[in-house]
PDB file of C-alpha atoms in Angstrom:
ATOM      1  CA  UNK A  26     -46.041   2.172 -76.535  1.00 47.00           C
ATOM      2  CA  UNK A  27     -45.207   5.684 -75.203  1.00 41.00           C
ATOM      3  CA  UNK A  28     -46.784   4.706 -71.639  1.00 45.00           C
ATOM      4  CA  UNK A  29     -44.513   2.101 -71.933  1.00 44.00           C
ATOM      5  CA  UNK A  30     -41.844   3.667 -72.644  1.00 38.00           C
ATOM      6  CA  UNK A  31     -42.796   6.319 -69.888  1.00 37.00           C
ATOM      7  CA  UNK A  32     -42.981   3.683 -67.500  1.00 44.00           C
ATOM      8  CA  UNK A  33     -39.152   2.294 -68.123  1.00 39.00           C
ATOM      9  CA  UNK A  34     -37.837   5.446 -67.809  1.00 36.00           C
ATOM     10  CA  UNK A  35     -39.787   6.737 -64.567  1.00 39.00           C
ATOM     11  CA  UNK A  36     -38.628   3.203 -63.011  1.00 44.00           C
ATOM     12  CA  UNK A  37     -35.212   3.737 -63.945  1.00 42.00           C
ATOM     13  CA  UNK A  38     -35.184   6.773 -62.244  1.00 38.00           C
ATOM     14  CA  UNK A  39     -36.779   5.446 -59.555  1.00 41.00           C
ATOM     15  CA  UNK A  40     -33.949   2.731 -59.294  1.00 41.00           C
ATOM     16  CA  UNK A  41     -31.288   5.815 -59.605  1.00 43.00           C
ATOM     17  CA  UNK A  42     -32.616   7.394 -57.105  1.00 40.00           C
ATOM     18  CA  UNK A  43     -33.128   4.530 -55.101  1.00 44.00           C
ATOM     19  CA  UNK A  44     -29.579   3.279 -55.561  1.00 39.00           C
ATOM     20  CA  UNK A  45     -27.697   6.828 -54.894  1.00 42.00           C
ATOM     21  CA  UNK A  46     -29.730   7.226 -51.657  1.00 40.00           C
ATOM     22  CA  UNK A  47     -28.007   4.099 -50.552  1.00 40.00           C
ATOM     23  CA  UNK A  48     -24.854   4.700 -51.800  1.00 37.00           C
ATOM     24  CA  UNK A  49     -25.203   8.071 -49.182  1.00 35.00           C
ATOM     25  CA  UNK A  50     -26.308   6.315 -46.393  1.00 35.00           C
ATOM     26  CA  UNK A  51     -23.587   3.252 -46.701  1.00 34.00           C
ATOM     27  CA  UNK A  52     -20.778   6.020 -47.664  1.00 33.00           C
ATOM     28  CA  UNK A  53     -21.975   7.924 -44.766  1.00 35.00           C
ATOM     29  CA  UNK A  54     -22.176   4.905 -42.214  1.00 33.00           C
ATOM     30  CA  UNK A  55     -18.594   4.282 -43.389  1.00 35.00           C
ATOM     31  CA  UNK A  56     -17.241   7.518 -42.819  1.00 32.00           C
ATOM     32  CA  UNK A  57     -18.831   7.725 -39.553  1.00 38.00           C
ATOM     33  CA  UNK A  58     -16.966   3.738 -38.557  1.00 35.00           C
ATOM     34  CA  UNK A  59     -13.863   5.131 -39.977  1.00 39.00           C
ATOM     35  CA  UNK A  60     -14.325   8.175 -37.549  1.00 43.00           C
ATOM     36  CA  UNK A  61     -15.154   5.955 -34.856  1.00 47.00           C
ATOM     37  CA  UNK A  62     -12.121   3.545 -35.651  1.00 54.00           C
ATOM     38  CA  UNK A  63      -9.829   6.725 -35.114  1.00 80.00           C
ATOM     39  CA  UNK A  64      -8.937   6.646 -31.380  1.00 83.00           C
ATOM     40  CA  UNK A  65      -5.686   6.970 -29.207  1.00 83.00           C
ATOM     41  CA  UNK A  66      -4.945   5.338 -26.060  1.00 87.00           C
ATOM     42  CA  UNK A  67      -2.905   7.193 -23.479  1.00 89.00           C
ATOM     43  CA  UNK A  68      -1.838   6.823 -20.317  1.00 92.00           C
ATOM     44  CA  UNK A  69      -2.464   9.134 -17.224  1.00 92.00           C
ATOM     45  CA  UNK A  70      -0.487   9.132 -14.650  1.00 94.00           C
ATOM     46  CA  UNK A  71      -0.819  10.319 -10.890  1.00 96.00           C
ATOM     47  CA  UNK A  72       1.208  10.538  -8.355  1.00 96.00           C
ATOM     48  CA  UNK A  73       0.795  12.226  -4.583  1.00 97.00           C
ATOM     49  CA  UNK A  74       2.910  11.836  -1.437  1.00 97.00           C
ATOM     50  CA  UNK A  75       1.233  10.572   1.568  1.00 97.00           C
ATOM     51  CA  UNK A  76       2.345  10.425   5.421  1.00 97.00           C
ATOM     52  CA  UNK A  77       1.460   7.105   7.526  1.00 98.00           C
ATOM     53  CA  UNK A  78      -1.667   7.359   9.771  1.00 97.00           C
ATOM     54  CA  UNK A  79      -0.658   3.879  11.583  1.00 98.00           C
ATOM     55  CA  UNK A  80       2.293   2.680  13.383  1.00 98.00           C
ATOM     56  CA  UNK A  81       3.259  -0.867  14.717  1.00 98.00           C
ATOM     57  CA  UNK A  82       6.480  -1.033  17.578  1.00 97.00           C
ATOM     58  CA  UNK A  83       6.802  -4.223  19.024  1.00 97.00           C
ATOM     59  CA  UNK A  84      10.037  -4.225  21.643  1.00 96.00           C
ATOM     60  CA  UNK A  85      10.971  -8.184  23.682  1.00 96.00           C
ATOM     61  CA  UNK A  86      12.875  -8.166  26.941  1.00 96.00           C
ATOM     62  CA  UNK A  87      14.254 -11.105  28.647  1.00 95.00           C
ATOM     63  CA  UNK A  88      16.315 -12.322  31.851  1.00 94.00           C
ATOM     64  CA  UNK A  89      18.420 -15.553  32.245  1.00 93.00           C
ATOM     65  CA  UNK A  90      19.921 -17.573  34.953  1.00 92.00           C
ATOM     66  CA  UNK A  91      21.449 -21.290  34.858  1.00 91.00           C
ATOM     67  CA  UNK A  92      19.679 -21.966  37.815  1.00 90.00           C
ATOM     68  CA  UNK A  93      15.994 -22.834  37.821  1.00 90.00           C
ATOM     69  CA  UNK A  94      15.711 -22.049  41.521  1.00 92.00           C
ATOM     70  CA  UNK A  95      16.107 -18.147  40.115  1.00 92.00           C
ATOM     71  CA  UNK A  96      12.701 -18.371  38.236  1.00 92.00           C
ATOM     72  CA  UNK A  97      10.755 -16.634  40.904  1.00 93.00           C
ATOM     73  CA  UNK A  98      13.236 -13.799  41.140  1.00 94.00           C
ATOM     74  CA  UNK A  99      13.492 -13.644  37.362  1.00 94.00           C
ATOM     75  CA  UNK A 100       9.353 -13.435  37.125  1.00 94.00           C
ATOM     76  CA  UNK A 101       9.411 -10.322  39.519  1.00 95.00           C
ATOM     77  CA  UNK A 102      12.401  -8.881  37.665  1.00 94.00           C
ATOM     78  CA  UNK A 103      10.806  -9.127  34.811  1.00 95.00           C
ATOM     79  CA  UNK A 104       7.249  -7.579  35.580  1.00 95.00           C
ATOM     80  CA  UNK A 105       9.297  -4.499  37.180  1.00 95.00           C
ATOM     81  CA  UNK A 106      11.085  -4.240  33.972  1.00 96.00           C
ATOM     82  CA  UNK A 107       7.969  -4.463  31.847  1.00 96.00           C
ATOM     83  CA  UNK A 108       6.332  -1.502  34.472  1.00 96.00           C
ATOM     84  CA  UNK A 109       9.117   0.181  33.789  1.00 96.00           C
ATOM     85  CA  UNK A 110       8.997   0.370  30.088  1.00 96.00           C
ATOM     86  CA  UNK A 111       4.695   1.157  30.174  1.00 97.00           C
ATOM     87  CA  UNK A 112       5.419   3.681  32.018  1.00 97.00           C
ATOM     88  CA  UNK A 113       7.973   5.289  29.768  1.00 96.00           C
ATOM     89  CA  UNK A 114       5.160   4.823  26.958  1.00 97.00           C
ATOM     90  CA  UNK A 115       2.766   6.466  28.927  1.00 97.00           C
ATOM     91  CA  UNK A 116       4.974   9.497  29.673  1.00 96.00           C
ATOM     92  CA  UNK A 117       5.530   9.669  25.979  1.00 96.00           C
ATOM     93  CA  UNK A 118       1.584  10.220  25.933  1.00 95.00           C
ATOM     94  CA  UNK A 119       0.741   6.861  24.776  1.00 97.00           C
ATOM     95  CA  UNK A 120      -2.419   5.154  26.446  1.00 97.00           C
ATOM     96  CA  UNK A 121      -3.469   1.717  27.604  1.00 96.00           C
ATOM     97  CA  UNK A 122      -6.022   1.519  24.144  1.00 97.00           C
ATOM     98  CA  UNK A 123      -2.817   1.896  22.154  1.00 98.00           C
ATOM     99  CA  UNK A 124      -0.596  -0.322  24.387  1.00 98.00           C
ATOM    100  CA  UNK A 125      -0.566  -4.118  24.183  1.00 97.00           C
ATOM    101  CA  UNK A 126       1.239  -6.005  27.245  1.00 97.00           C
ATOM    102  CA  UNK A 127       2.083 -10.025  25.920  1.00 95.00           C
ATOM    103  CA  UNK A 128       2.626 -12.862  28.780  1.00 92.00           C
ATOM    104  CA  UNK A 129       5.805 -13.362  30.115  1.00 94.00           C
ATOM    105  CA  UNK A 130       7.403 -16.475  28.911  1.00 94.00           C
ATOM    106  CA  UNK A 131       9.351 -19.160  30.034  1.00 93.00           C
ATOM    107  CA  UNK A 132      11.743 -20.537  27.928  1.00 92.00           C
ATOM    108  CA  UNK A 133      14.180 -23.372  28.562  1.00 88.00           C
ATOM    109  CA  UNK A 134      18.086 -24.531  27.162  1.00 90.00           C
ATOM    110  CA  UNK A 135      20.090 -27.493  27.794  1.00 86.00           C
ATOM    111  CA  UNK A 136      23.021 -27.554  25.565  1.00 88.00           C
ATOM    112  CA  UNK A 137      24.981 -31.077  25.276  1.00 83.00           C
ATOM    113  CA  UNK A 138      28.001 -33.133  24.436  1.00 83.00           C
ATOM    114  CA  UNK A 139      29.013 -35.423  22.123  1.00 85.00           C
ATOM    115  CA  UNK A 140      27.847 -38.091  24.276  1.00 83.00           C
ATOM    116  CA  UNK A 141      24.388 -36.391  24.689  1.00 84.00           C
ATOM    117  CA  UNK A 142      25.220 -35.513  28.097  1.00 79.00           C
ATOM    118  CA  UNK A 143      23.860 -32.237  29.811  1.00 76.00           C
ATOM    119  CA  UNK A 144      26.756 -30.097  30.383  1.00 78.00           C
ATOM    120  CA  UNK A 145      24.942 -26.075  30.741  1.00 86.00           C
ATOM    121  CA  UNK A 146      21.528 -24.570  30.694  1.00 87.00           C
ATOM    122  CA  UNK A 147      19.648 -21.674  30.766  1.00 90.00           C
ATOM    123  CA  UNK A 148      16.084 -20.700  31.871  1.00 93.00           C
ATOM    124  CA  UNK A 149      14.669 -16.948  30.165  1.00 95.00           C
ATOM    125  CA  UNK A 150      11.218 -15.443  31.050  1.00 95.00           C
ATOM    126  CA  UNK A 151      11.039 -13.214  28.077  1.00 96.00           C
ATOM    127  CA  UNK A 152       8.150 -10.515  27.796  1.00 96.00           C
ATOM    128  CA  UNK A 153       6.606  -8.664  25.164  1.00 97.00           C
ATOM    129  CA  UNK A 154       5.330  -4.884  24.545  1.00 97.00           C
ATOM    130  CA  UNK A 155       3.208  -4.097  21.367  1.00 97.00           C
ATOM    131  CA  UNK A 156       2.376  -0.327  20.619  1.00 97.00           C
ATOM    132  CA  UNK A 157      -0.643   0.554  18.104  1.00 98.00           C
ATOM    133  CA  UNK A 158      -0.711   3.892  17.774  1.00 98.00           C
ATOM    134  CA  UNK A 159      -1.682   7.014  15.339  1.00 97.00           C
ATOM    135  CA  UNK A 160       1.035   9.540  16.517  1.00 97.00           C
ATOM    136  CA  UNK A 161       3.519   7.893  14.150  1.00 97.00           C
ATOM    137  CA  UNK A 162       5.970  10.715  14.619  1.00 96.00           C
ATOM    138  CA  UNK A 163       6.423   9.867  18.287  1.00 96.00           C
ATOM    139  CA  UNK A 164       7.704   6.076  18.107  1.00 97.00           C
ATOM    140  CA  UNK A 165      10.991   7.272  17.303  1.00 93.00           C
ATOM    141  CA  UNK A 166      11.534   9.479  20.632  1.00 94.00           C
ATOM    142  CA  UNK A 167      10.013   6.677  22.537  1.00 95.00           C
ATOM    143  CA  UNK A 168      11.944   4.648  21.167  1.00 95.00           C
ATOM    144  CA  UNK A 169      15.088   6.504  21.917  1.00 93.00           C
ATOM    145  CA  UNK A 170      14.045   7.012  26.061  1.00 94.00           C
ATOM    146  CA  UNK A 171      13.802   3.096  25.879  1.00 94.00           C
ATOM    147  CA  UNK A 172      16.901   2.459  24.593  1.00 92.00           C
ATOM    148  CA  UNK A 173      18.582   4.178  27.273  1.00 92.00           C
ATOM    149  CA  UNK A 174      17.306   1.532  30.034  1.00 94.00           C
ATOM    150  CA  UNK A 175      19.742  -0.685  28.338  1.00 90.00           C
ATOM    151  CA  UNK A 176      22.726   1.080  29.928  1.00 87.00           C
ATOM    152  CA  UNK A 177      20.576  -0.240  33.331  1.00 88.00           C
ATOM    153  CA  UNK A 178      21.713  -3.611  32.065  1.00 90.00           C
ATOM    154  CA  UNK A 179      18.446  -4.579  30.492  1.00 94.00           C
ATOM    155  CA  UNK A 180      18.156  -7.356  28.208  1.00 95.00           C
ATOM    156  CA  UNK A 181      16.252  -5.221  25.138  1.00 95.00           C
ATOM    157  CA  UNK A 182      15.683  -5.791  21.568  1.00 95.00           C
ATOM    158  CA  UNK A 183      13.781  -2.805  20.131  1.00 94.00           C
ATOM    159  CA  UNK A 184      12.130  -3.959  17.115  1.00 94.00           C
ATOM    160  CA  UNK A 185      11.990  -1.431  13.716  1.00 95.00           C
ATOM    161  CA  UNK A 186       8.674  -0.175  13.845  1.00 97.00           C
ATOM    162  CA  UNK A 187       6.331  -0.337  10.976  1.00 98.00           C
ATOM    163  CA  UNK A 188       4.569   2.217   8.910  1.00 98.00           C
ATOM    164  CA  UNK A 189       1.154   2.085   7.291  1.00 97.00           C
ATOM    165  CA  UNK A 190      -1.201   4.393   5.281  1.00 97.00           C
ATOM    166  CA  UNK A 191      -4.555   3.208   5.738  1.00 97.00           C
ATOM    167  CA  UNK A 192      -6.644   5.906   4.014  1.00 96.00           C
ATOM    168  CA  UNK A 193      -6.566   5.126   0.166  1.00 96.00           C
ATOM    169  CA  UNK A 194     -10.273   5.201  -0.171  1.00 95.00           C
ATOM    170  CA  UNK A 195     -10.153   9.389   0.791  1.00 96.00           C
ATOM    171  CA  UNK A 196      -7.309  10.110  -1.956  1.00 96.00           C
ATOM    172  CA  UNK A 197      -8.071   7.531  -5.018  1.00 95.00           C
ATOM    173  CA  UNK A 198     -11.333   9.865  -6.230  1.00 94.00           C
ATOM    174  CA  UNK A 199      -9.018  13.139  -6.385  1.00 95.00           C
ATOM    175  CA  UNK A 200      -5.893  10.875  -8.292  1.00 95.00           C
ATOM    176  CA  UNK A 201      -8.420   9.288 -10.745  1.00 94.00           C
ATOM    177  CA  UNK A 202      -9.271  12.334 -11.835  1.00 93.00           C
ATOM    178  CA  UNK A 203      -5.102  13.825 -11.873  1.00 94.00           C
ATOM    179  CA  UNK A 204      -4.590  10.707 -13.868  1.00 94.00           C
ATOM    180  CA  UNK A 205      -7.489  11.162 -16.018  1.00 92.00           C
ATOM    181  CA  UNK A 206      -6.717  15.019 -16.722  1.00 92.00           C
ATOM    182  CA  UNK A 207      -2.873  13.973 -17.481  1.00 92.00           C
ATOM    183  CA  UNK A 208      -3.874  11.646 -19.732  1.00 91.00           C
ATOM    184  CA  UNK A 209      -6.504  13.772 -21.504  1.00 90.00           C
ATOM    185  CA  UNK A 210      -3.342  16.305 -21.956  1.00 90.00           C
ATOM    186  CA  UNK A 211      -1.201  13.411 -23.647  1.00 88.00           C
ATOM    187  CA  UNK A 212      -3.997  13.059 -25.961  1.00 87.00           C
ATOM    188  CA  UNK A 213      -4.174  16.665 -27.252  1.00 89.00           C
ATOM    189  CA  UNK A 214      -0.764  16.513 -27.858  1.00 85.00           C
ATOM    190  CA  UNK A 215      -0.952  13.321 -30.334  1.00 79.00           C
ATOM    191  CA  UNK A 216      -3.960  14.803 -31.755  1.00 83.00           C
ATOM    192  CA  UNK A 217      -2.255  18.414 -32.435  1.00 83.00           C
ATOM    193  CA  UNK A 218       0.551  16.472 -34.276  1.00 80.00           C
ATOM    194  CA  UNK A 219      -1.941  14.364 -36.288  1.00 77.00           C
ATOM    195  CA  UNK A 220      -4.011  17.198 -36.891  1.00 83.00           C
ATOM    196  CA  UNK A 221      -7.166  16.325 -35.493  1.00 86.00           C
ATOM    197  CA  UNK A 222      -9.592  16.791 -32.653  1.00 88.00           C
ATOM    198  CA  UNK A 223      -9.998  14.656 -29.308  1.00 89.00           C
ATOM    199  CA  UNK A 224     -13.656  13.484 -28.613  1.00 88.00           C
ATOM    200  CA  UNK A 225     -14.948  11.434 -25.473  1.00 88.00           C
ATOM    201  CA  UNK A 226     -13.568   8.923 -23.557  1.00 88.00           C
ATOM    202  CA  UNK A 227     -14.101   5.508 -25.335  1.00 89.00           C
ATOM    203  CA  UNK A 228     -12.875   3.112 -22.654  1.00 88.00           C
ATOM    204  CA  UNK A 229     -11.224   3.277 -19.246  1.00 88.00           C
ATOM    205  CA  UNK A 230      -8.778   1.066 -17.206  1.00 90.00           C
ATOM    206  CA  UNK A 231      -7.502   1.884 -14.116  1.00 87.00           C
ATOM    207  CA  UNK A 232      -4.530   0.298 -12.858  1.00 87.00           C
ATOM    208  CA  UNK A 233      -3.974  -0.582  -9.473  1.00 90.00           C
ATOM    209  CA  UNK A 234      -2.585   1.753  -6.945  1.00 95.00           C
ATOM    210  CA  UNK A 235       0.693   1.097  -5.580  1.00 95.00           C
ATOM    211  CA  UNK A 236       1.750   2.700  -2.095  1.00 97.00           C
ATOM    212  CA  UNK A 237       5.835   2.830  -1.501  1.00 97.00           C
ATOM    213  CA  UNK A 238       8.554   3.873   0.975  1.00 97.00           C
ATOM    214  CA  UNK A 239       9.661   7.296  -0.537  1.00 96.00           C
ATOM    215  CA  UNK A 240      12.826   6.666  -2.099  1.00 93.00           C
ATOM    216  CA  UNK A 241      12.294   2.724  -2.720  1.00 93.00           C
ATOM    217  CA  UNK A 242      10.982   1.329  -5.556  1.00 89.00           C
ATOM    218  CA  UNK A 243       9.210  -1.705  -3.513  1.00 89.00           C
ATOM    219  CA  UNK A 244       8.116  -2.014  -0.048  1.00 92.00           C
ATOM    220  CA  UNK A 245       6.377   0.237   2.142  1.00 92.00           C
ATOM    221  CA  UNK A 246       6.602  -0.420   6.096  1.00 94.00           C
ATOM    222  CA  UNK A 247       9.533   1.595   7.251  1.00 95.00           C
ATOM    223  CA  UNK A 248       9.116   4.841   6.350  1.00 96.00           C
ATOM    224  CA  UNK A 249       6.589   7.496   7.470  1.00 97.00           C
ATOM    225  CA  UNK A 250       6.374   8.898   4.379  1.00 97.00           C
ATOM    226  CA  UNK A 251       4.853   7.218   1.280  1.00 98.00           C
ATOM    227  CA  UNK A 252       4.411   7.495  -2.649  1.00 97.00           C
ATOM    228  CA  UNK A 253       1.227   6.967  -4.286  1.00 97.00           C
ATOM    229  CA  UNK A 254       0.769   5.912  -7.520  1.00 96.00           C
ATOM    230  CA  UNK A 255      -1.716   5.230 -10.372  1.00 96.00           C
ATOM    231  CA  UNK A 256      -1.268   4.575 -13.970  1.00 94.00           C
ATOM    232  CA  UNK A 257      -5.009   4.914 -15.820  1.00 93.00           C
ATOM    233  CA  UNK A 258      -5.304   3.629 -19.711  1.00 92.00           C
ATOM    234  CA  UNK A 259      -8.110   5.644 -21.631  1.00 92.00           C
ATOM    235  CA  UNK A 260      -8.932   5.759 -25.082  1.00 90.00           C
ATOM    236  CA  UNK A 261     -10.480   8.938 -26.326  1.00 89.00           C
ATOM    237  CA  UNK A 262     -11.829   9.104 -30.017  1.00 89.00           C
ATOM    238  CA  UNK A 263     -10.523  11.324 -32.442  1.00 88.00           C
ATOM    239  CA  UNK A 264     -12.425  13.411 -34.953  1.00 85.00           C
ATOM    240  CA  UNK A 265     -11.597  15.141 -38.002  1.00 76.00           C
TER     241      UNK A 265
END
């Protein structure tokens, strides 16, 4: 009877035991989800101001007569013309890699009456000039001497040049890591009000990277100078 009873009571215990070591470990594995469940997403953003490393010109010129007899004397007007203007460029220190000459053109215009009838025309040879070219600061003063070849009664239109900044790739590792600092900051500061601790990073997302004119909020191929911009979303977990 007494090893009976023995035997209850050591199983009981047993049971005790075996039940309060669970309740630990399922109290404990809930304080540690609860822990886990206590994060704070931020934003981090970075911003850095960039100059163009490319720079597109394109300028047209063209000559007109009503008579198509003056087509050969418009064709050797217009190849001095587009001499001229190369060599302008290449006193400016731009070189035939960065210089693109188009075909001259030939365009023809017959305007009409009511009754259909041919009444005018015109016949243009138009030519184009292209200008790739990494010295972006020096398309405006070539620009400029060009322009002045119009007071020599030339037929011009001088295209706004275009600016681009090709070199993302260099700057994004350096503005991850300004984004990611700035928003490691903003979480401090929520944690220092909440009155805990910030842990590690529990997710990332980085946005995309926008490049702008400086000064516009969209677009970004007229001016040399550009704005850079990332906005990164981290959550960091918080401890107690």
């Amino acid at each position: 009877m007494k090893n009976n009873l023995l035997s209850i009571v050591l199983g009981g215990l047993l049971i005790a035991l075996g039940l309060g070591s669970c309740g630990y470990f399922i109290g404990q594995t809930m304080f540690n989800a609860k822990v886990a469940m206590n994060i704070a997403e931020v934003r981090g953003l970075a911003e850095q101001r960039v100059e163009s490393d490319i720079a597109n010109w394109q300028l047209s010129f063209s000559n007109r007569s009503k008579s198509k007899q003056d087509i050969p004397a418009l064709y050797q007007l217009a190849e001095q013309q587009q001499q001229e203007i190369i060599s302008i460029l290449k006193a400016n220190g731009f070189t035939d890699d960065e210089i693109e000459v188009g075909l001259i053109d030939y365009n023809y215009y017959e305007y009409r009456d009511e009754n259909q009838t041919v009444v005018d025309q015109d016949h243009e040879l138009e030519g184009t000039i292209s200008l790739e070219t990494t010295k972006v600061r020096d398309v405006a003063t070539v620009r400029g001497e060009v322009n002045k070849l119009v007071a020599k009664g030339y037929n011009i239109v001088n295209h706004s040049p275009t600016y681009r900044f090709t070199k993302l790739n260099e700057i994004k590792p350096d503005m991850l890591k300004v984004a990611t600092t700035n928003a490691r900051i903003a979480a401090n500061e929520f944690a220092e009000n909440a009155g805990v601790s910030v842990g590690g990073i529990r997710s990332a997302r980085q946005g995309n990277f926008s490049i702008t004119d400086v000064g516009e909020e969209y677009g970004d191929r007229y001016k040399i100078e550009k704005d850079v911009r990332v906005v990164t979303r981290i959550e960091f977990y918080l401890t107690e």
